[in-house]
Coordinates of C-alpha atoms in Angstrom, one line a residue:
M18 CA 70.2 141.5 68.7
S19 CA 68.5 144.8 68.6
T20 CA 65.2 145.2 66.6
T21 CA 65.4 149.0 66.8
K22 CA 65.1 150.6 63.1
Y23 CA 67.6 153.2 62.5
S24 CA 68.2 155.9 59.7
D25 CA 71.0 158.4 59.1
R26 CA 68.8 161.5 58.9
D27 CA 70.5 165.1 58.6
I28 CA 70.0 167.0 61.5
P29 CA 70.0 171.0 60.5
S30 CA 73.1 172.9 62.0
I31 CA 72.5 176.3 62.4
S32 CA 74.9 179.3 63.2
L33 CA 74.0 182.0 65.3
A34 CA 76.9 184.0 64.4
N35 CA 76.5 187.6 63.4
F36 CA 73.1 187.0 64.8
D37 CA 71.9 191.1 64.4
Q38 CA 72.9 191.1 61.0
R39 CA 71.8 187.5 59.7
I40 CA 68.4 187.3 62.0
D41 CA 66.2 187.0 58.9
D42 CA 68.2 184.1 57.4
I43 CA 68.6 182.5 60.9
T44 CA 64.9 182.6 61.3
T45 CA 64.2 181.1 58.1
Q46 CA 66.6 178.2 59.0
L47 CA 64.9 177.7 62.4
V48 CA 61.5 177.9 61.1
D49 CA 62.4 175.2 58.7
A50 CA 64.0 173.0 61.1
A51 CA 61.1 173.4 63.5
E52 CA 58.6 172.6 60.8
N53 CA 60.1 169.6 59.4
V54 CA 62.5 168.0 62.2
G55 CA 61.7 169.3 65.3
F56 CA 65.4 168.9 66.3
F57 CA 68.5 171.0 65.3
S58 CA 71.8 171.7 66.4
I59 CA 73.2 175.4 67.3
V60 CA 76.9 176.6 66.6
D61 CA 78.6 180.0 67.1
H62 CA 76.1 180.5 69.9
G63 CA 78.6 182.4 72.2
I64 CA 79.0 180.1 74.9
A65 CA 82.6 179.0 75.4
R66 CA 83.4 175.4 75.5
T67 CA 85.4 175.9 78.5
D68 CA 82.5 177.3 80.4
V69 CA 80.2 174.4 79.4
D70 CA 83.1 172.0 80.7
K71 CA 83.3 174.0 84.0
V72 CA 79.8 173.2 84.6
F73 CA 80.1 169.7 83.9
E74 CA 83.0 169.4 86.5
S75 CA 80.6 171.1 88.8
S76 CA 78.0 168.4 88.2
A77 CA 80.4 165.6 88.5
S78 CA 81.5 167.0 91.7
F79 CA 77.8 167.2 93.1
F80 CA 76.7 163.7 91.8
S81 CA 79.6 162.2 93.6
L82 CA 78.5 163.2 96.8
P83 CA 77.1 160.6 99.2
D84 CA 73.4 160.3 98.9
D85 CA 72.6 161.4 102.2
V86 CA 74.2 164.8 101.4
K87 CA 72.7 165.2 98.1
S88 CA 69.3 164.3 100.0
L89 CA 69.6 167.6 101.8
V90 CA 68.3 169.1 98.8
P91 CA 65.5 166.8 97.9
F92 CA 63.4 167.3 94.9
S93 CA 60.1 169.4 95.5
P94 CA 57.2 168.6 93.0
T95 CA 55.6 172.0 93.7
E96 CA 58.8 173.9 93.1
N97 CA 59.8 171.5 90.6
V98 CA 63.5 171.8 91.8
G99 CA 66.0 169.7 93.8
W100 CA 67.8 166.2 93.5
E101 CA 66.2 162.9 92.7
K102 CA 67.4 159.7 92.3
N103 CA 65.6 156.4 90.2
A104 CA 62.2 158.5 90.4
Q105 CA 61.4 159.2 87.0
I106 CA 59.1 156.8 85.3
R107 CA 58.3 157.1 81.8
P108 CA 55.1 155.9 80.3
S109 CA 57.0 154.5 77.2
T110 CA 58.4 151.9 79.6
G111 CA 56.6 151.9 82.7
A112 CA 60.2 151.9 84.7
C113 CA 62.2 154.5 86.3
D114 CA 65.1 156.0 84.4
R115 CA 68.3 154.6 85.8
K116 CA 69.6 158.2 86.6
E117 CA 69.7 160.9 89.1
S118 CA 69.3 164.8 88.2
Y119 CA 69.7 168.0 90.2
Q120 CA 67.1 170.7 89.1
L121 CA 67.5 174.5 89.2
Q122 CA 65.8 177.6 88.8
F123 CA 66.0 181.1 88.8
N124 CA 63.2 182.2 91.2
S125 CA 63.3 182.1 94.9
G126 CA 62.1 178.6 95.2
M127 CA 65.6 177.7 94.8
E128 CA 67.0 179.3 98.0
T129 CA 66.2 176.1 100.2
R130 CA 67.7 173.8 97.2
W131 CA 71.2 175.0 97.2
L132 CA 74.0 172.8 99.4
P133 CA 76.3 174.9 101.6
E134 CA 79.0 176.7 99.7
T135 CA 81.7 174.6 101.4
T136 CA 80.0 171.3 100.1
V137 CA 81.2 171.9 96.3
P138 CA 83.1 175.2 96.4
G139 CA 82.1 177.5 93.5
F140 CA 79.1 175.2 92.5
R141 CA 76.2 177.7 92.8
S142 CA 78.0 180.5 90.8
T143 CA 79.5 178.3 88.1
V144 CA 75.9 176.8 87.6
T145 CA 73.7 180.1 87.9
T146 CA 76.5 181.8 85.5
F147 CA 75.9 179.1 83.2
M148 CA 72.1 179.3 83.3
C149 CA 72.2 183.2 82.5
Q150 CA 74.2 181.9 79.5
A151 CA 71.8 179.6 78.3
Q152 CA 68.9 181.8 79.0
A153 CA 70.6 184.3 76.7
V154 CA 71.1 181.8 73.6
S155 CA 67.4 180.6 74.1
E156 CA 66.1 184.4 73.8
K157 CA 67.7 184.6 70.5
L158 CA 65.7 181.5 69.5
M159 CA 63.0 183.0 70.8
V160 CA 62.9 186.2 69.0
C161 CA 63.3 184.0 65.5
F162 CA 60.2 181.9 66.4
A163 CA 58.1 184.8 67.5
R164 CA 58.8 186.4 63.9
G165 CA 58.3 183.0 62.2
L166 CA 54.8 182.8 63.7
G167 CA 54.1 186.9 63.4
F168 CA 54.2 187.7 67.0
P169 CA 56.4 190.8 68.0
D170 CA 60.0 189.9 68.5
N171 CA 59.9 190.3 72.1
F172 CA 56.7 188.1 72.6
F173 CA 58.3 184.7 73.8
V174 CA 61.1 186.5 75.8
A175 CA 58.7 187.9 77.9
A176 CA 56.7 185.1 78.5
H177 CA 59.8 183.3 79.5
D178 CA 61.2 186.2 81.6
V179 CA 63.6 184.6 84.2
S180 CA 63.8 187.9 86.1
K181 CA 60.1 187.6 87.3
E182 CA 59.2 185.5 90.3
D183 CA 56.7 183.2 88.3
S184 CA 59.6 181.9 86.1
Q185 CA 59.1 178.3 85.5
T186 CA 62.5 177.6 83.3
V187 CA 64.6 174.8 84.6
A188 CA 68.4 173.6 84.2
R189 CA 68.5 170.0 84.9
L190 CA 71.8 168.4 85.6
L191 CA 71.7 164.7 84.6
H192 CA 73.9 161.7 85.7
Y193 CA 73.0 158.4 84.0
F194 CA 74.3 155.5 85.7
A195 CA 76.8 152.8 84.2
A196 CA 75.0 149.8 82.9
P197 CA 76.8 146.3 83.2
E198 CA 77.7 145.2 80.0
A199 CA 76.8 141.3 80.9
S200 CA 73.2 140.7 80.6
D201 CA 71.4 140.1 83.7
G202 CA 68.1 140.2 82.2
Q203 CA 67.1 143.6 83.0
I204 CA 66.9 146.3 80.6
Y205 CA 68.7 149.4 82.0
H206 CA 66.5 152.3 80.9
R207 CA 68.2 155.6 80.7
A208 CA 65.5 157.6 79.7
G209 CA 62.4 156.3 77.7
A210 CA 61.2 157.5 74.9
H211 CA 59.3 161.0 75.5
T212 CA 58.4 164.4 73.9
D213 CA 59.5 167.5 76.4
W214 CA 56.6 169.7 77.4
D215 CA 58.5 173.1 77.4
F216 CA 58.8 175.5 74.8
I217 CA 62.5 174.4 73.6
T218 CA 65.1 172.4 75.1
L219 CA 68.8 173.2 74.7
L220 CA 70.9 170.1 75.5
F221 CA 74.6 169.8 76.3
Q222 CA 76.5 166.7 75.8
K223 CA 80.2 165.5 76.5
A224 CA 82.2 163.7 73.9
G225 CA 82.3 160.0 73.6
Q226 CA 79.1 159.7 76.1
S227 CA 76.4 158.6 73.5
G228 CA 73.1 157.4 73.7
L229 CA 70.8 160.7 72.5
E230 CA 68.3 159.3 70.0
I231 CA 65.4 161.0 68.1
C232 CA 62.4 160.0 65.9
P233 CA 61.4 163.7 63.9
G234 CA 58.1 164.8 64.9
R235 CA 56.6 164.6 61.5
E236 CA 57.8 160.7 61.2
A237 CA 56.9 159.6 64.5
T238 CA 54.0 157.0 64.1
S239 CA 53.7 155.8 67.7
T240 CA 53.1 157.7 71.2
F241 CA 56.3 156.2 72.8
G242 CA 58.4 155.4 69.8
Q243 CA 57.7 151.6 69.5
G244 CA 58.5 150.5 65.8
D245 CA 59.6 153.9 65.0
V246 CA 62.8 154.7 63.0
W247 CA 65.3 156.4 65.1
T248 CA 68.7 158.4 64.4
R249 CA 71.3 158.6 66.9
V250 CA 72.9 161.9 67.8
E251 CA 76.5 161.4 68.6
P252 CA 78.4 164.4 70.7
A253 CA 81.2 164.8 68.3
A254 CA 84.5 165.5 70.5
E255 CA 85.5 168.5 68.6
S256 CA 82.1 170.2 68.4
N257 CA 80.6 172.9 70.7
A258 CA 77.0 172.5 69.3
I259 CA 74.2 172.9 71.3
I260 CA 71.5 170.0 70.5
C261 CA 67.9 171.7 70.7
N262 CA 64.5 170.2 70.1
I263 CA 60.7 171.6 70.1
G264 CA 58.5 171.0 73.0
D265 CA 55.1 170.5 73.3
L266 CA 54.4 174.0 74.6
L267 CA 56.1 175.4 71.1
M268 CA 53.9 173.0 69.3
S269 CA 50.8 174.3 70.8
W270 CA 51.8 177.9 70.7
S271 CA 52.4 177.4 66.9
D272 CA 49.0 175.7 66.3
D273 CA 50.8 172.5 65.6
R274 CA 52.9 174.0 62.7
F275 CA 56.1 173.5 64.6
K276 CA 56.6 169.6 65.9
S277 CA 57.8 168.6 69.2
T278 CA 60.1 165.6 68.8
L279 CA 60.3 162.1 70.4
H280 CA 63.6 161.6 71.8
R281 CA 65.0 159.0 74.4
V282 CA 68.4 158.0 75.9
K283 CA 68.8 154.5 74.7
A284 CA 69.0 151.5 77.0
P285 CA 72.6 150.0 76.2
C286 CA 71.9 146.4 75.1
E287 CA 74.1 145.5 72.3
P288 CA 77.7 145.6 71.1
G289 CA 78.7 149.3 70.2
D290 CA 76.7 150.9 72.8
F291 CA 77.8 153.0 75.4
Y292 CA 77.5 151.4 79.0
G293 CA 79.5 154.0 81.0
E294 CA 78.6 156.7 83.3
R295 CA 76.8 159.7 81.0
Y296 CA 76.5 163.1 82.1
S297 CA 74.2 165.8 80.2
I298 CA 72.6 169.2 80.9
A299 CA 69.3 170.1 79.6
F300 CA 68.0 173.4 80.0
F301 CA 64.0 173.5 79.5
N302 CA 62.4 176.9 78.7
Q303 CA 59.3 176.9 80.5
P304 CA 57.0 179.9 80.5
R305 CA 55.9 182.0 83.4
K306 CA 52.9 180.8 85.4
S307 CA 51.2 184.1 84.4
A308 CA 51.9 183.8 80.7
E309 CA 49.2 183.4 78.2
I310 CA 49.4 180.9 75.8
Q311 CA 47.4 180.6 72.4
G312 CA 48.5 180.3 68.8
P313 CA 48.1 183.0 66.1
M314 CA 45.2 181.0 64.5
R315 CA 43.8 180.1 68.0
K316 CA 43.6 176.3 67.4
Y317 CA 43.6 175.7 71.2
P318 CA 41.9 177.5 74.1
L319 CA 43.8 180.0 75.8
V320 CA 45.8 178.7 78.9
T321 CA 48.0 180.4 81.3
G322 CA 51.6 179.0 81.8
A323 CA 51.0 177.7 85.2
E324 CA 47.6 175.5 83.3
F325 CA 49.6 174.2 80.7
T326 CA 52.3 172.9 82.8
R327 CA 49.4 171.6 85.3
K328 CA 47.9 169.7 82.5
A329 CA 51.1 168.4 81.0
M330 CA 51.9 166.7 84.3
E331 CA 48.7 165.4 85.0
K332 CA 48.7 163.9 81.3
N333 CA 52.0 162.1 82.1
F334 CA 51.1 160.9 85.7
K335 CA 47.8 159.1 83.9
A336 CA 50.2 157.6 81.2
V337 CA 52.5 156.3 83.8
L338 CA 49.5 154.9 85.7
Q339 CA 48.3 153.3 82.9
A340 CA 52.0 152.2 81.8
K341 CA 52.4 150.4 85.1
E342 CA 49.1 148.6 84.6
N343 CA 50.1 147.3 81.2
L344 CA 53.5 145.9 82.6
A345 CA 51.6 144.1 85.5
V346 CA 49.3 142.6 83.1
A347 CA 52.1 141.5 80.7
V348 CA 54.2 140.0 83.9
A349 CA 51.3 138.1 85.1

């Protein structure tokens, strides 16, 4: 029996239709969602559902390849691109997520992380086209957040310019493995509770493949979600909504005005949970390495995008080590 507490919170849904004419209204809605929830969905964003489905098909084709083929494009920690499997350990669980992922970027560091065209025909063109579409949507949100914080309209767009060589923005194709419905005493963690350390994340889901749960930033009471009240975010069959969440970077850049949101992909453990394979696509807007990061009130010292990312990774690494130690003590 699950001990998780749930609440049916309303998740703001924001239309980007007629963006240029409605930018003031859209900005008001986005700022309110960022301040009070940290999570929202956007509709009428301009990416056709058929385009999203085409990327999911390419993603499934890639992940269906034998591991020895996928390992030809291994994950590079220095470049933050490539394929990994059962490698990401969450501080909230002390265990690896039961998933594989393929991380892609716009910069030249990707050149050694593409498989030959004959392996999955059309994969590179399909994914890169989609990445450009996601970037275009992201830039609309960036303009609104810049206005909301009193920065020039192009402030965040320039800081996340993917045409520059020091771009760090990442598209992550994700494949969560099916979990056995008969309990074997193990917990099949899909993605333990965490916040993202980027500016804002755009998440694309497939209908029927549930598991995403959130705990809004102003309501979270613990670092890793233990004891918190969660809300299920179900992907609807008829919806083409993109789920968005505020990351640690935007929280810092807003002097903590906007709240980074705790979320997870639940470990299936009870009737009604989704135990099958789950595919999703996360588009992480990460700053250029040379971007200068400091909020309008200068609450935190100025850092570059490279420094912010490095500190976030170091913090996560230390938390993982502590989680492993705690787990070892508990087992002993």
